mmCIF file of C-alpha atoms in Angstrom:
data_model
loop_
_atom_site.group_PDB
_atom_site.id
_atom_site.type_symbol
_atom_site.label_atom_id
_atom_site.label_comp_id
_atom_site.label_asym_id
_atom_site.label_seq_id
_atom_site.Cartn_x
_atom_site.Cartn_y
_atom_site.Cartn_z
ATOM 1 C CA UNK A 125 -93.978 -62.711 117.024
ATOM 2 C CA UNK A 126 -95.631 -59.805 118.749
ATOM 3 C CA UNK A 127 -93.193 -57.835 121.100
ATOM 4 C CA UNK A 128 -94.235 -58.882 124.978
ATOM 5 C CA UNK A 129 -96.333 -56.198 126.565
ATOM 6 C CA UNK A 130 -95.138 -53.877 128.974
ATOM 7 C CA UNK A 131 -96.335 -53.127 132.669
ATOM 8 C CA UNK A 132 -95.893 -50.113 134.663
ATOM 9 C CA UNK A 133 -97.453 -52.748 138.139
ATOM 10 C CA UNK A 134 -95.068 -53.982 140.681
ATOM 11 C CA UNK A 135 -91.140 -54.539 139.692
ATOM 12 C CA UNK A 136 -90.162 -58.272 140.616
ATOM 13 C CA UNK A 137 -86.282 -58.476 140.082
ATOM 14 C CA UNK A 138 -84.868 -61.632 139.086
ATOM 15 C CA UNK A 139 -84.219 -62.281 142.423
ATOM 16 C CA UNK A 140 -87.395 -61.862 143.504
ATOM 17 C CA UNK A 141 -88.777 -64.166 140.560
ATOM 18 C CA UNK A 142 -86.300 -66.576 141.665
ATOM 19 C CA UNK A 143 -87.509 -67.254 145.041
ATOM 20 C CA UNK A 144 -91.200 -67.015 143.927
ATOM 21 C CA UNK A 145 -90.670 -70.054 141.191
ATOM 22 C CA UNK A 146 -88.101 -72.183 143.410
ATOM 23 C CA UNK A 147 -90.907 -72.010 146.566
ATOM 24 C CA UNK A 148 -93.575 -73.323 143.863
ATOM 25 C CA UNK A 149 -91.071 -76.032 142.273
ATOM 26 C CA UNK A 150 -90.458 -77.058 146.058
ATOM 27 C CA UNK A 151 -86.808 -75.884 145.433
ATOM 28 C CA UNK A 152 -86.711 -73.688 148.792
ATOM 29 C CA UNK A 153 -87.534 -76.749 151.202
ATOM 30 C CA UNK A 154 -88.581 -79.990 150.220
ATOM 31 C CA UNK A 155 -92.245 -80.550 150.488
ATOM 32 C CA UNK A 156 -94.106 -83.679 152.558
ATOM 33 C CA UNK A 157 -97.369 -82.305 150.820
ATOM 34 C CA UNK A 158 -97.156 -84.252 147.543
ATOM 35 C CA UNK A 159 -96.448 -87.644 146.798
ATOM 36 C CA UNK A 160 -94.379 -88.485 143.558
ATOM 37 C CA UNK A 161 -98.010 -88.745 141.137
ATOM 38 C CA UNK A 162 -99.241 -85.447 143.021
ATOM 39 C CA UNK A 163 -95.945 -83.547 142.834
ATOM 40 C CA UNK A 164 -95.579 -84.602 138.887
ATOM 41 C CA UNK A 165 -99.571 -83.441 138.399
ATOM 42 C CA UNK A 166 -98.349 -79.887 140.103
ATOM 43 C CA UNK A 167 -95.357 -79.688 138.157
ATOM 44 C CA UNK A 168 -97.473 -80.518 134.693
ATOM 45 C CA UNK A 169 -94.865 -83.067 134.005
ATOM 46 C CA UNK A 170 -91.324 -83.775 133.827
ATOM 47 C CA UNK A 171 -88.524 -83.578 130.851
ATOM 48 C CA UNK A 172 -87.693 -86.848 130.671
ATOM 49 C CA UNK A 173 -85.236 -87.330 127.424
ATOM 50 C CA UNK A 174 -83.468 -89.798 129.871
ATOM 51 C CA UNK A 175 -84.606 -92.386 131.905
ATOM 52 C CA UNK A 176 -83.028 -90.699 135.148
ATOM 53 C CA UNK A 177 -83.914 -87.340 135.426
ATOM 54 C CA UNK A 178 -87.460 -87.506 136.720
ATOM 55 C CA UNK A 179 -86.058 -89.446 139.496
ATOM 56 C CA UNK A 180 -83.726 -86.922 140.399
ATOM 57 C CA UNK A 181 -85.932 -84.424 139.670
ATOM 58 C CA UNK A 182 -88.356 -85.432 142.483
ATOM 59 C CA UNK A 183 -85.910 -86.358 144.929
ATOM 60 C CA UNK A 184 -84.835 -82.598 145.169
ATOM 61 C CA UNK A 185 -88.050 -80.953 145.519
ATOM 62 C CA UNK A 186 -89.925 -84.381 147.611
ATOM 63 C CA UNK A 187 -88.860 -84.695 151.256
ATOM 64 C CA UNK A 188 -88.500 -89.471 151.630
ATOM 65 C CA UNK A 189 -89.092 -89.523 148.446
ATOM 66 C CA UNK A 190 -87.436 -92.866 147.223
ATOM 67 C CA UNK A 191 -86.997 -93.718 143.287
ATOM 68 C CA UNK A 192 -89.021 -97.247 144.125
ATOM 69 C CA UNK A 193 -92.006 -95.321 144.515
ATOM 70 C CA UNK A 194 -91.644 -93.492 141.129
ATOM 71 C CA UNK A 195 -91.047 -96.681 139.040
ATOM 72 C CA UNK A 196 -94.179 -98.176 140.666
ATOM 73 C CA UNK A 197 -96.078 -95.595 139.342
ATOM 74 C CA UNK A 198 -94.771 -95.665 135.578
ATOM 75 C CA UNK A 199 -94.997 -99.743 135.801
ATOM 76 C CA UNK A 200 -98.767 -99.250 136.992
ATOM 77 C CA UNK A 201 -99.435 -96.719 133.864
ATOM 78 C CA UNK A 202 -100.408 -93.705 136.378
ATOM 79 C CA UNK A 203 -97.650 -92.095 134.820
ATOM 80 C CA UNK A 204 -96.691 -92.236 130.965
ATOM 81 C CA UNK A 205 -93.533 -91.252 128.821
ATOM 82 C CA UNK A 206 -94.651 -89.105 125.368
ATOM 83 C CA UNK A 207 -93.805 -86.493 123.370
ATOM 84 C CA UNK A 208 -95.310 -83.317 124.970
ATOM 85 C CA UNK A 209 -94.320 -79.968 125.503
ATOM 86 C CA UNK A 210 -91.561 -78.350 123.530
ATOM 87 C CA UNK A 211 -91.668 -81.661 121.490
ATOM 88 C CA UNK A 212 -89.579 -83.312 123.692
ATOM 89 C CA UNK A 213 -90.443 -86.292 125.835
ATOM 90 C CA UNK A 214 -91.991 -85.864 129.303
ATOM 91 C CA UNK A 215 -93.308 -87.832 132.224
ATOM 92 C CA UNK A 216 -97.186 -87.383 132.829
ATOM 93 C CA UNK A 217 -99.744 -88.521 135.124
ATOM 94 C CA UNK A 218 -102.354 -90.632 132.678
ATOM 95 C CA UNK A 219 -104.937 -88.328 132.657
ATOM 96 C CA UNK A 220 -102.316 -85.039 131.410
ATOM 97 C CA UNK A 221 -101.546 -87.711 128.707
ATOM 98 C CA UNK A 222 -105.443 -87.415 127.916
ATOM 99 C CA UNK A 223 -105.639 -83.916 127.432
ATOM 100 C CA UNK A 224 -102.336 -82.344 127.638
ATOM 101 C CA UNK A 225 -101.539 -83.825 124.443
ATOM 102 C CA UNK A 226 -104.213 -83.212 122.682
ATOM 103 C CA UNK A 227 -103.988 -78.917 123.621
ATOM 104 C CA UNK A 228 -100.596 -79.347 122.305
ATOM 105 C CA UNK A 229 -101.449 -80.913 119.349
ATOM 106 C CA UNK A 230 -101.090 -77.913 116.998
ATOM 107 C CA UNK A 231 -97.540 -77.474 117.943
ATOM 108 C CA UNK A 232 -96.963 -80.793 116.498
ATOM 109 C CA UNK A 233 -98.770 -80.017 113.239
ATOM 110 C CA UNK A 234 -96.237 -77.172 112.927
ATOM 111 C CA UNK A 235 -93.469 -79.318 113.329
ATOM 112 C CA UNK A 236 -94.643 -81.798 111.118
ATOM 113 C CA UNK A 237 -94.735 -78.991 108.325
ATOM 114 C CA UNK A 238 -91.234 -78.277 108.695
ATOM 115 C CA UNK A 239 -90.392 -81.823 107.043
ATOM 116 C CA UNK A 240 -93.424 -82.256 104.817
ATOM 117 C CA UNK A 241 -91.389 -81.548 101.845
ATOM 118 C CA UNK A 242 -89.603 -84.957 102.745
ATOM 119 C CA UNK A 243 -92.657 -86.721 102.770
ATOM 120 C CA UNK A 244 -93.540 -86.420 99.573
ATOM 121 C CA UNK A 245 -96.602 -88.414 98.208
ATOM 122 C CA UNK A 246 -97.072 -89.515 102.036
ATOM 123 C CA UNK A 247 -100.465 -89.471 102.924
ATOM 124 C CA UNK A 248 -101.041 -88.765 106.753
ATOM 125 C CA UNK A 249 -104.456 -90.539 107.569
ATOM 126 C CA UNK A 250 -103.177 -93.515 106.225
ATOM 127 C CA UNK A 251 -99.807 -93.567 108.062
ATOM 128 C CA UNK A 252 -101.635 -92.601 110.848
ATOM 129 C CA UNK A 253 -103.661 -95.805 110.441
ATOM 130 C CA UNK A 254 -101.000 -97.799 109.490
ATOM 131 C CA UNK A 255 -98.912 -97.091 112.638
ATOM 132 C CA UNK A 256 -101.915 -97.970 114.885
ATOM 133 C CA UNK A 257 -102.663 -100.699 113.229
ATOM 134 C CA UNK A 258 -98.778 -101.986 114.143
ATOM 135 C CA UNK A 259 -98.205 -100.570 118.004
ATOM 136 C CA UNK A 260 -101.597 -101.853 118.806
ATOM 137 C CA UNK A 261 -101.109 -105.403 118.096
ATOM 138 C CA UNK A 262 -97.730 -105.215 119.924
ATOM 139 C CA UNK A 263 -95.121 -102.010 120.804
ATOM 140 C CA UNK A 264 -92.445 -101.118 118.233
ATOM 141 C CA UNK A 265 -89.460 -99.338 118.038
ATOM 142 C CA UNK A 266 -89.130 -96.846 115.950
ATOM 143 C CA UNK A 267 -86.566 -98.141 113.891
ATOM 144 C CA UNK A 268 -89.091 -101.172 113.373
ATOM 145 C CA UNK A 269 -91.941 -97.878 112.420
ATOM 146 C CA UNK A 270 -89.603 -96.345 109.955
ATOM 147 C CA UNK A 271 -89.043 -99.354 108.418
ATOM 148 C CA UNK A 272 -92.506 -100.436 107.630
ATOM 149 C CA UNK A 273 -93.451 -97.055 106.962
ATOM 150 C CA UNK A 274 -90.304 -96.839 104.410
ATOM 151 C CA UNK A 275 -91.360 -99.773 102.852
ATOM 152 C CA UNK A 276 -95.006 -98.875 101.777
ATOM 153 C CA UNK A 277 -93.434 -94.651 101.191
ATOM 154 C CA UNK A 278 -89.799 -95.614 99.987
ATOM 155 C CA UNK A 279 -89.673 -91.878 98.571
ATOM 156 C CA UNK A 280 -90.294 -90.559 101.336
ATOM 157 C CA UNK A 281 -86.951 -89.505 104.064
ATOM 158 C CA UNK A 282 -86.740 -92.114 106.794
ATOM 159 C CA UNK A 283 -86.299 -89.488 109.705
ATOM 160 C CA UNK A 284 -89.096 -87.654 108.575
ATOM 161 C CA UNK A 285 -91.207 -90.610 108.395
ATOM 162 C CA UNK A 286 -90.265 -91.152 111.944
ATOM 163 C CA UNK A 287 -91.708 -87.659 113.108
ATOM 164 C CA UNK A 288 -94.662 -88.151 111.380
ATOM 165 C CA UNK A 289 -95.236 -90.962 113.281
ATOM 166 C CA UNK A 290 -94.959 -89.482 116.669
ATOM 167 C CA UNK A 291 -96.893 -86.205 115.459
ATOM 168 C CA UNK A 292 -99.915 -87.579 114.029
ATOM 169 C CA UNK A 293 -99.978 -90.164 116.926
ATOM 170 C CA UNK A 294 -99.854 -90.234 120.640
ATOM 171 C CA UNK A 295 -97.252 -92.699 121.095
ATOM 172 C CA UNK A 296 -95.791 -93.279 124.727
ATOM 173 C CA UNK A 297 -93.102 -94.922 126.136
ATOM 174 C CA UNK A 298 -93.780 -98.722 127.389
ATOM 175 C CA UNK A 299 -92.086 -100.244 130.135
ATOM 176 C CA UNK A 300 -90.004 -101.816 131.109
ATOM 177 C CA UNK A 301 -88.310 -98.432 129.487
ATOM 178 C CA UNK A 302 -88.478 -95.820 132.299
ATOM 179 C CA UNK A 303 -88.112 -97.926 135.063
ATOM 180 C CA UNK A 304 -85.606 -97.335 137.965
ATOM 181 C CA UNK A 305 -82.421 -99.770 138.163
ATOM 182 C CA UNK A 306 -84.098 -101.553 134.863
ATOM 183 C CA UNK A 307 -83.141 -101.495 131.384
ATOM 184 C CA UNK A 308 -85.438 -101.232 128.233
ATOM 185 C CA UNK A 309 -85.391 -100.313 124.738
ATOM 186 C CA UNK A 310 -88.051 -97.428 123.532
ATOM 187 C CA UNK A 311 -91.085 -99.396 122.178
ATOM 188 C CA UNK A 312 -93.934 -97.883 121.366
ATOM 189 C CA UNK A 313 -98.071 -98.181 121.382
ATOM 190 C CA UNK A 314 -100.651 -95.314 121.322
ATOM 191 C CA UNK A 315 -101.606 -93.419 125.016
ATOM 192 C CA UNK A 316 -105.224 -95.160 124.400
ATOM 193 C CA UNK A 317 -104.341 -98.797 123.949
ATOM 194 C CA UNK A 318 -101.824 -98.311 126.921
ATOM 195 C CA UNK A 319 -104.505 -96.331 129.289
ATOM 196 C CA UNK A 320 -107.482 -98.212 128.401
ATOM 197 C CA UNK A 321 -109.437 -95.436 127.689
ATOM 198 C CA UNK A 322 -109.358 -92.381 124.751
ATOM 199 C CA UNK A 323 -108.165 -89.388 124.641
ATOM 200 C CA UNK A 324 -110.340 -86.281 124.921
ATOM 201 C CA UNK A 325 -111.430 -83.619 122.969
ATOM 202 C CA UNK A 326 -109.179 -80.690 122.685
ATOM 203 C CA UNK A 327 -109.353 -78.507 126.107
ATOM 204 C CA UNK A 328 -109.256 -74.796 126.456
ATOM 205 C CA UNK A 329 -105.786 -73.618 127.514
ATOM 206 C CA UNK A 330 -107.506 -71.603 130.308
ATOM 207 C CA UNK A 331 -106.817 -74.039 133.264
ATOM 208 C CA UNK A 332 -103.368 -75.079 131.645
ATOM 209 C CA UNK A 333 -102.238 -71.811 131.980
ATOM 210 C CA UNK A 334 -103.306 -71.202 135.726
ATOM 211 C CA UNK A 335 -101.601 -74.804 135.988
ATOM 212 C CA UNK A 336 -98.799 -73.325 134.356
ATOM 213 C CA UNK A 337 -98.545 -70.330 136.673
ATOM 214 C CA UNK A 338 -98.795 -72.153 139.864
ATOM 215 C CA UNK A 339 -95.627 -74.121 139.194
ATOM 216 C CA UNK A 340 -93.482 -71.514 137.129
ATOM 217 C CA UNK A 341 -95.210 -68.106 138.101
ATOM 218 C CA UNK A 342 -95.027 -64.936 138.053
ATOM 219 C CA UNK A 343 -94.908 -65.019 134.481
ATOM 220 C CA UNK A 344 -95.389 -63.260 130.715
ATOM 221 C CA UNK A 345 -97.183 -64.937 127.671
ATOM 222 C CA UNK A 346 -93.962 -65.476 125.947
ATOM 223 C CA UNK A 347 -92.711 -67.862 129.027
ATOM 224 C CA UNK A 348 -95.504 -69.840 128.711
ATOM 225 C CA UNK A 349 -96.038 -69.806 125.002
ATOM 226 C CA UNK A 350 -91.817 -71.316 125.163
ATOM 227 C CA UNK A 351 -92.957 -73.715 128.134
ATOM 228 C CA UNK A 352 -95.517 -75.283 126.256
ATOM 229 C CA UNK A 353 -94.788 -74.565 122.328
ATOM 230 C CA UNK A 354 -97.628 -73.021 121.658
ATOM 231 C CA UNK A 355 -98.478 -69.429 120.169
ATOM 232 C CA UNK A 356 -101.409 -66.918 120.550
ATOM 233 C CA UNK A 357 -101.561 -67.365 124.140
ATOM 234 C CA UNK A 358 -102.107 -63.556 124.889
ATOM 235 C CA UNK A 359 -106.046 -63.485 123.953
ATOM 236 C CA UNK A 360 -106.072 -66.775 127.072
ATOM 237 C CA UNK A 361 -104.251 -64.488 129.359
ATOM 238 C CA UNK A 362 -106.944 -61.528 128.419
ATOM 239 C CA UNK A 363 -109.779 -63.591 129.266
ATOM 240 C CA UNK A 364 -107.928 -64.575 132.524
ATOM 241 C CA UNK A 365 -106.979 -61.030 133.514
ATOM 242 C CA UNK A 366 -109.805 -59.998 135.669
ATOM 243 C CA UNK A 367 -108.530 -63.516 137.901
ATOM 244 C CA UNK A 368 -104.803 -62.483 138.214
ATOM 245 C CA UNK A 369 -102.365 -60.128 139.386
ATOM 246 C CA UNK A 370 -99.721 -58.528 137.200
ATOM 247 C CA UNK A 371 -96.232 -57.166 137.766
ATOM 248 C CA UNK A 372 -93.521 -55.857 135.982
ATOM 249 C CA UNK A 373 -89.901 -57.272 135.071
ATOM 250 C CA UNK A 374 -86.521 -55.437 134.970
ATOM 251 C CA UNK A 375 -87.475 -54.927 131.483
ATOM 252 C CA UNK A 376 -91.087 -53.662 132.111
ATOM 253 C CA UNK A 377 -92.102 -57.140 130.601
ATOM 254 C CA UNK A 378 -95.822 -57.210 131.968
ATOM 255 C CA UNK A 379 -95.919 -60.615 134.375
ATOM 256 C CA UNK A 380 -98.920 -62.246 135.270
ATOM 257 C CA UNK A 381 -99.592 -64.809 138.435
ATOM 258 C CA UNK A 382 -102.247 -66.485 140.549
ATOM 259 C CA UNK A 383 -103.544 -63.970 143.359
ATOM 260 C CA UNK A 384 -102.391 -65.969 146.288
ATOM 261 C CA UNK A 385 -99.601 -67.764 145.068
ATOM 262 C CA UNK A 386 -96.628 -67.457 146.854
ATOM 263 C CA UNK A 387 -93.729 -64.872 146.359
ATOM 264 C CA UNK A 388 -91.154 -64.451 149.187
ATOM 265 C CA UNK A 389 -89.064 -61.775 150.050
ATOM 266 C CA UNK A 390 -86.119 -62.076 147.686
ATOM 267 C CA UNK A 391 -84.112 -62.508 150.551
ATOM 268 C CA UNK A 392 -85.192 -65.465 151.331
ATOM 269 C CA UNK A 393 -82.204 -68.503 151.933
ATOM 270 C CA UNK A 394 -82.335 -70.724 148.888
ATOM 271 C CA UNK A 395 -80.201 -74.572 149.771
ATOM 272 C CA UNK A 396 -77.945 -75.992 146.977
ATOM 273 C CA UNK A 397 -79.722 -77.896 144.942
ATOM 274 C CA UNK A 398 -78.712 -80.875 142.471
ATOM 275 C CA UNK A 399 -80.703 -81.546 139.492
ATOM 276 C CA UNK A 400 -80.747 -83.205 136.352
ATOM 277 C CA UNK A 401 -80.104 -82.533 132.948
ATOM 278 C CA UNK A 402 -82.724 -81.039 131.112
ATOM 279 C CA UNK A 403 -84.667 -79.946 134.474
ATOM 280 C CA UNK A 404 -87.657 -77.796 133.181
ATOM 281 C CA UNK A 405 -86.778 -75.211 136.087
ATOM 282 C CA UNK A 406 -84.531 -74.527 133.398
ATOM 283 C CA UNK A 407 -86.269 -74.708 130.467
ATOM 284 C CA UNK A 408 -89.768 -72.998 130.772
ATOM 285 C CA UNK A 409 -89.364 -69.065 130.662
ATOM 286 C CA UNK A 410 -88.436 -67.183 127.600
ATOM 287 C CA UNK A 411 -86.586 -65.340 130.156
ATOM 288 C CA UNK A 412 -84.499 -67.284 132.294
ATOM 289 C CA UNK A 413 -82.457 -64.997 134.117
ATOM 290 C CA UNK A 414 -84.651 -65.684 137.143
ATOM 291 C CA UNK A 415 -82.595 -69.074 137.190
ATOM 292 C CA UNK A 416 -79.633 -68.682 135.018
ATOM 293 C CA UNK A 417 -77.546 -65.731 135.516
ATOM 294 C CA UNK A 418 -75.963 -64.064 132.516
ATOM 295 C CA UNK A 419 -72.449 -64.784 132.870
ATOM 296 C CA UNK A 420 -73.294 -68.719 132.942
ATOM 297 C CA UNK A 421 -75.574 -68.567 129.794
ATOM 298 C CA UNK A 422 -74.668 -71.829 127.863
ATOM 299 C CA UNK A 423 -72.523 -73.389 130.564
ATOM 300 C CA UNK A 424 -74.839 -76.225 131.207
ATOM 301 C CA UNK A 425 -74.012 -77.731 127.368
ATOM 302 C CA UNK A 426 -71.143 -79.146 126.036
ATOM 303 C CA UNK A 427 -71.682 -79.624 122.011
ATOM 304 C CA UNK A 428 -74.485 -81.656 121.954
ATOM 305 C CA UNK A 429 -74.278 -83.199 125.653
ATOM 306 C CA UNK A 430 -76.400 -81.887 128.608
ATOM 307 C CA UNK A 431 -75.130 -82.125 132.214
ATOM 308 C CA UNK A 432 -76.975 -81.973 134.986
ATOM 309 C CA UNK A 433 -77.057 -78.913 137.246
ATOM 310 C CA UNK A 434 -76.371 -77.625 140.468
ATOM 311 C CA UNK A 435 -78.033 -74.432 141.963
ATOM 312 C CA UNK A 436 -76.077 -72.600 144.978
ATOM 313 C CA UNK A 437 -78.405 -69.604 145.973
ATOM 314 C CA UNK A 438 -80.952 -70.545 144.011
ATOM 315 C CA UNK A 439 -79.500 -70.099 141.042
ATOM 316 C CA UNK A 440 -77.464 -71.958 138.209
ATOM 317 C CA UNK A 441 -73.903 -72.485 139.725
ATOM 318 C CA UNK A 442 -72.259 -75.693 138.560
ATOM 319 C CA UNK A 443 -72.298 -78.803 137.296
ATOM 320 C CA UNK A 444 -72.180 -82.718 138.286
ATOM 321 C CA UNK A 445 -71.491 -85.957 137.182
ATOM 322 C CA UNK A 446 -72.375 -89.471 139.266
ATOM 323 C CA UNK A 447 -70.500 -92.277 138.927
ATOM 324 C CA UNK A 448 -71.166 -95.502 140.223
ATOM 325 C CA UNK A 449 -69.096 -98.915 140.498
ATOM 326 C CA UNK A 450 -69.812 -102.280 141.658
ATOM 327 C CA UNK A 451 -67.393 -104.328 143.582
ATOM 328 C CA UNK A 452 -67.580 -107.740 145.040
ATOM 329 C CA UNK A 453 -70.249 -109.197 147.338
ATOM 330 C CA UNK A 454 -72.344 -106.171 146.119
ATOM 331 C CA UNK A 455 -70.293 -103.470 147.794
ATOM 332 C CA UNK A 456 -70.330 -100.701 145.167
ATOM 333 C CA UNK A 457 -68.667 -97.245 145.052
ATOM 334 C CA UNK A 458 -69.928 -94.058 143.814
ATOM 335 C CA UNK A 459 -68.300 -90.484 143.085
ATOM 336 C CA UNK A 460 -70.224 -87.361 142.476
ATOM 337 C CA UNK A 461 -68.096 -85.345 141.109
ATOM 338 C CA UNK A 462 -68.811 -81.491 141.191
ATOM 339 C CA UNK A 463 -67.791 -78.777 139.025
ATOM 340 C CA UNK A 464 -68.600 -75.092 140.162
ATOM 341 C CA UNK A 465 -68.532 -72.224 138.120
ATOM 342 C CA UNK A 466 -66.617 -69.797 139.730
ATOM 343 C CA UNK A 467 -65.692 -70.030 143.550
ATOM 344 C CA UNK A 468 -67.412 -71.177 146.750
ATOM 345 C CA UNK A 469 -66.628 -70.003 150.144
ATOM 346 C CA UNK A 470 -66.091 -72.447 152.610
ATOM 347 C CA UNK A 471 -69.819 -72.334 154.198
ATOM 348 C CA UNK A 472 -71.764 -72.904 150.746
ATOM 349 C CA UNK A 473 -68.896 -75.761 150.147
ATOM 350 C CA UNK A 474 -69.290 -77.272 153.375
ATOM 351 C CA UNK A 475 -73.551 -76.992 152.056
ATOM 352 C CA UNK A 476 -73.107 -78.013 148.741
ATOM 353 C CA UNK A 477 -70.984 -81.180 149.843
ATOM 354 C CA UNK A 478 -73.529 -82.023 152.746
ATOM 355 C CA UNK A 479 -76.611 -82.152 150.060
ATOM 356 C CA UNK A 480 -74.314 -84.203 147.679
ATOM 357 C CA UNK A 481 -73.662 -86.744 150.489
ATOM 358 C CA UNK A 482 -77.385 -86.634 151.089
ATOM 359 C CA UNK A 483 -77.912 -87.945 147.455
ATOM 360 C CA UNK A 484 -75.470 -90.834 147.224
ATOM 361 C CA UNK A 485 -76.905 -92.000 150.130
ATOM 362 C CA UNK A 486 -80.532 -91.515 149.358
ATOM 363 C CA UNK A 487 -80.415 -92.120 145.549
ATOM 364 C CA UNK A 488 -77.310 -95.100 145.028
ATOM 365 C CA UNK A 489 -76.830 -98.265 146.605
ATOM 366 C CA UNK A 490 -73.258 -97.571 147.100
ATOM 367 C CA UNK A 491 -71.790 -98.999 150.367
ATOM 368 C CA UNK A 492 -69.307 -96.178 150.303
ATOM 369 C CA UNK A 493 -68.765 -92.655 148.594
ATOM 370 C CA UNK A 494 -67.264 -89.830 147.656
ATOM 371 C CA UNK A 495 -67.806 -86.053 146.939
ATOM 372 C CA UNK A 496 -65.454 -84.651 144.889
ATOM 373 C CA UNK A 497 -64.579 -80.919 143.271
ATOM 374 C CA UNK A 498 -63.580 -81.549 140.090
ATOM 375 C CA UNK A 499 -63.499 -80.825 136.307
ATOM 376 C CA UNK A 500 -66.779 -82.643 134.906
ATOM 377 C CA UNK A 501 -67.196 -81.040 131.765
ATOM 378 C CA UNK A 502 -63.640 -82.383 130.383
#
């Protein structure tokens, strides 16, 4: 990979780059702008691995915002669950699923050459075919997939087969999988028999990436190129140049950004913040220093488990677990237990308590609750 270029335009310290990208993730105060579809168009999706995390996700950046009106929208297909960015599954509004998909198609070809020596004597148009041909007529899993696909390929390594699959295909997520306070297995069916309508050609990255900086800016080509898994996004960023402003890192890394977009004095207060595992806040910079300082590099994983994360300051401080019980005549119980780490004076623990409160109440049914400091990591 080409080194990043270098700037000699404006410094923006971390700090700086912190509050910029928290005020455009609605980090800094929670917006009544954007409704749940709107807020996940601006954001140009989120991770969802889990069926949680999008939920959370929105309820710290959406002021009301109530998980209900999320699930609505996934059970009414204006949001979708598929393998997108960084080949991981995210939640998109139906038409991102349309396009998005398709830009980031050739990151999936690359993947799928990683494992084509364990798909020997596979032929890829007709597994493609084949695999339509199934999630069209009903949605599988993909244990049901592999096993029809093993069947006419038994050579051929069953995992493998299974990213094929998802590669050559847009396969999303159907409900009832995805859906708040409901349970569902993954099944699966192509984003054009579950839309109703076909996918488009492949777009130009140009308006992705001006997406891209309006929810993650100030940024260089490498963040975005790691945000989205693609490569040879400088020559987009050269055509765009004459449209943006540029600024320099701590490193002289040359940043790029939207003219107008905001960028508040680095001194600006930033509230605690709890969000979930896999939050792309986290995820979408080559450099994340902006979020995660050095000293907590890592913290957020355990082996291969993620937790979810808590920002004091804006930036990564701790981590959280929720727990929830149910007790008789549908009183339940719930414990969020926090884990900060390193110390908190009294005010930001007094804050970070007060916003925990704020989500048993607004995201549990609990009848009664508890915020705890604690060891959640074990």
């Amino acid at each position: 990979m080409a080194p990043q270029k270098t700037s000699s335009g404006p410094l923006l310290t971390p700090r700086a780059l912190n509050r910029a990208t928290l005020d455009r993730q609605h980090l800094l105060r929670r917006t009544e702008a954007l409704g749940p579809k709107d807020a996940v168009a601006h954001l140009v999706g989120l991770q969802a691995q889990n069926v949680k995390p999008p939920y959370f996700a929105l309820w710290a950046r959406l002021a009301g915002f109530r998980p209900e009106q999320l699930s609505a929208l996934i059970e009414e297909r204006e949001l979708v669950r598929i393998v997108t960015l960084r080949s991981t599954i995210h939640l998109h509004t139906a038409d991102d699923v349309l396009t998005l998909r398709p830009l980031v198609q050739a990151a999936r070809d690359r993947e799928l050459k990683q494992f084509r020596g364990q798909l020997a004597g596979v032929d890829l148009e007709r597994l493609a075919e084949t695999v339509r041909g199934l999630v069209e007529e009903r949605p599988y899993t993909m244990k049901e997939i592999r096993d029809v696909l093993g069947e006419e390929w038994p050579g051929a390594e069953p995992q493998a087969l299974s990213i094929a699959a998802r590669c050559v295909l847009p396969l999303v997520q159907v409900t009832p999988r995805g859906l708040w306070g409901r349970s569902g297995r993954v099944a699966l069916t192509t984003a054009e028999h579950w839309l109703g309508r076909a996918p488009g050609p492949v777009p130009a990255p140009d308006d992705t990436v001006l997406r891209y900086l309006a929810a993650f800016g100030p940024a260089s080509v490498k963040d975005m190129q790691t945000w989205a898994g693609l490569t040879r996004l400088g020559e987009v960023f050269e055509r765009l140049r004459p449209t943006l402003v540029t600024f320099r890192d701590e490193n002289g890394v040359e940043l790029f950004d939207l003219p107008d977009a905001p960028r508040p004095d680095e001194d600006t207060p930033a509230p605690p913040r709890f969000l979930p595992e896999f939050d792309n806040l986290l995820l979408s910079h080559a450099d994340r220093t902006r979020v995660i300082p050095a000293e907590h590099w890592g913290r957020a994983w355990k082996g291969n488990q993620a937790f979810s994360t808590l920002l004091v300051d804006g930036f990564l401080a701790g981590v959280w677990r929720l727990e929830e019980s149910k007790g008789e005549e549908g009183k339940g119980h719930a414990v969020l237990t926090v884990q900060p780490f390193g110390s908190l004076d009294r005010a930001r623990r007094d804050e970070v308590a007060a916003e925990g409160e704020r989500l048993l109440v607004e995201m549990t049914s609990a009848t009664s609750y508890d915020v705890r400091f604690g060891d959640v990591m074990g």
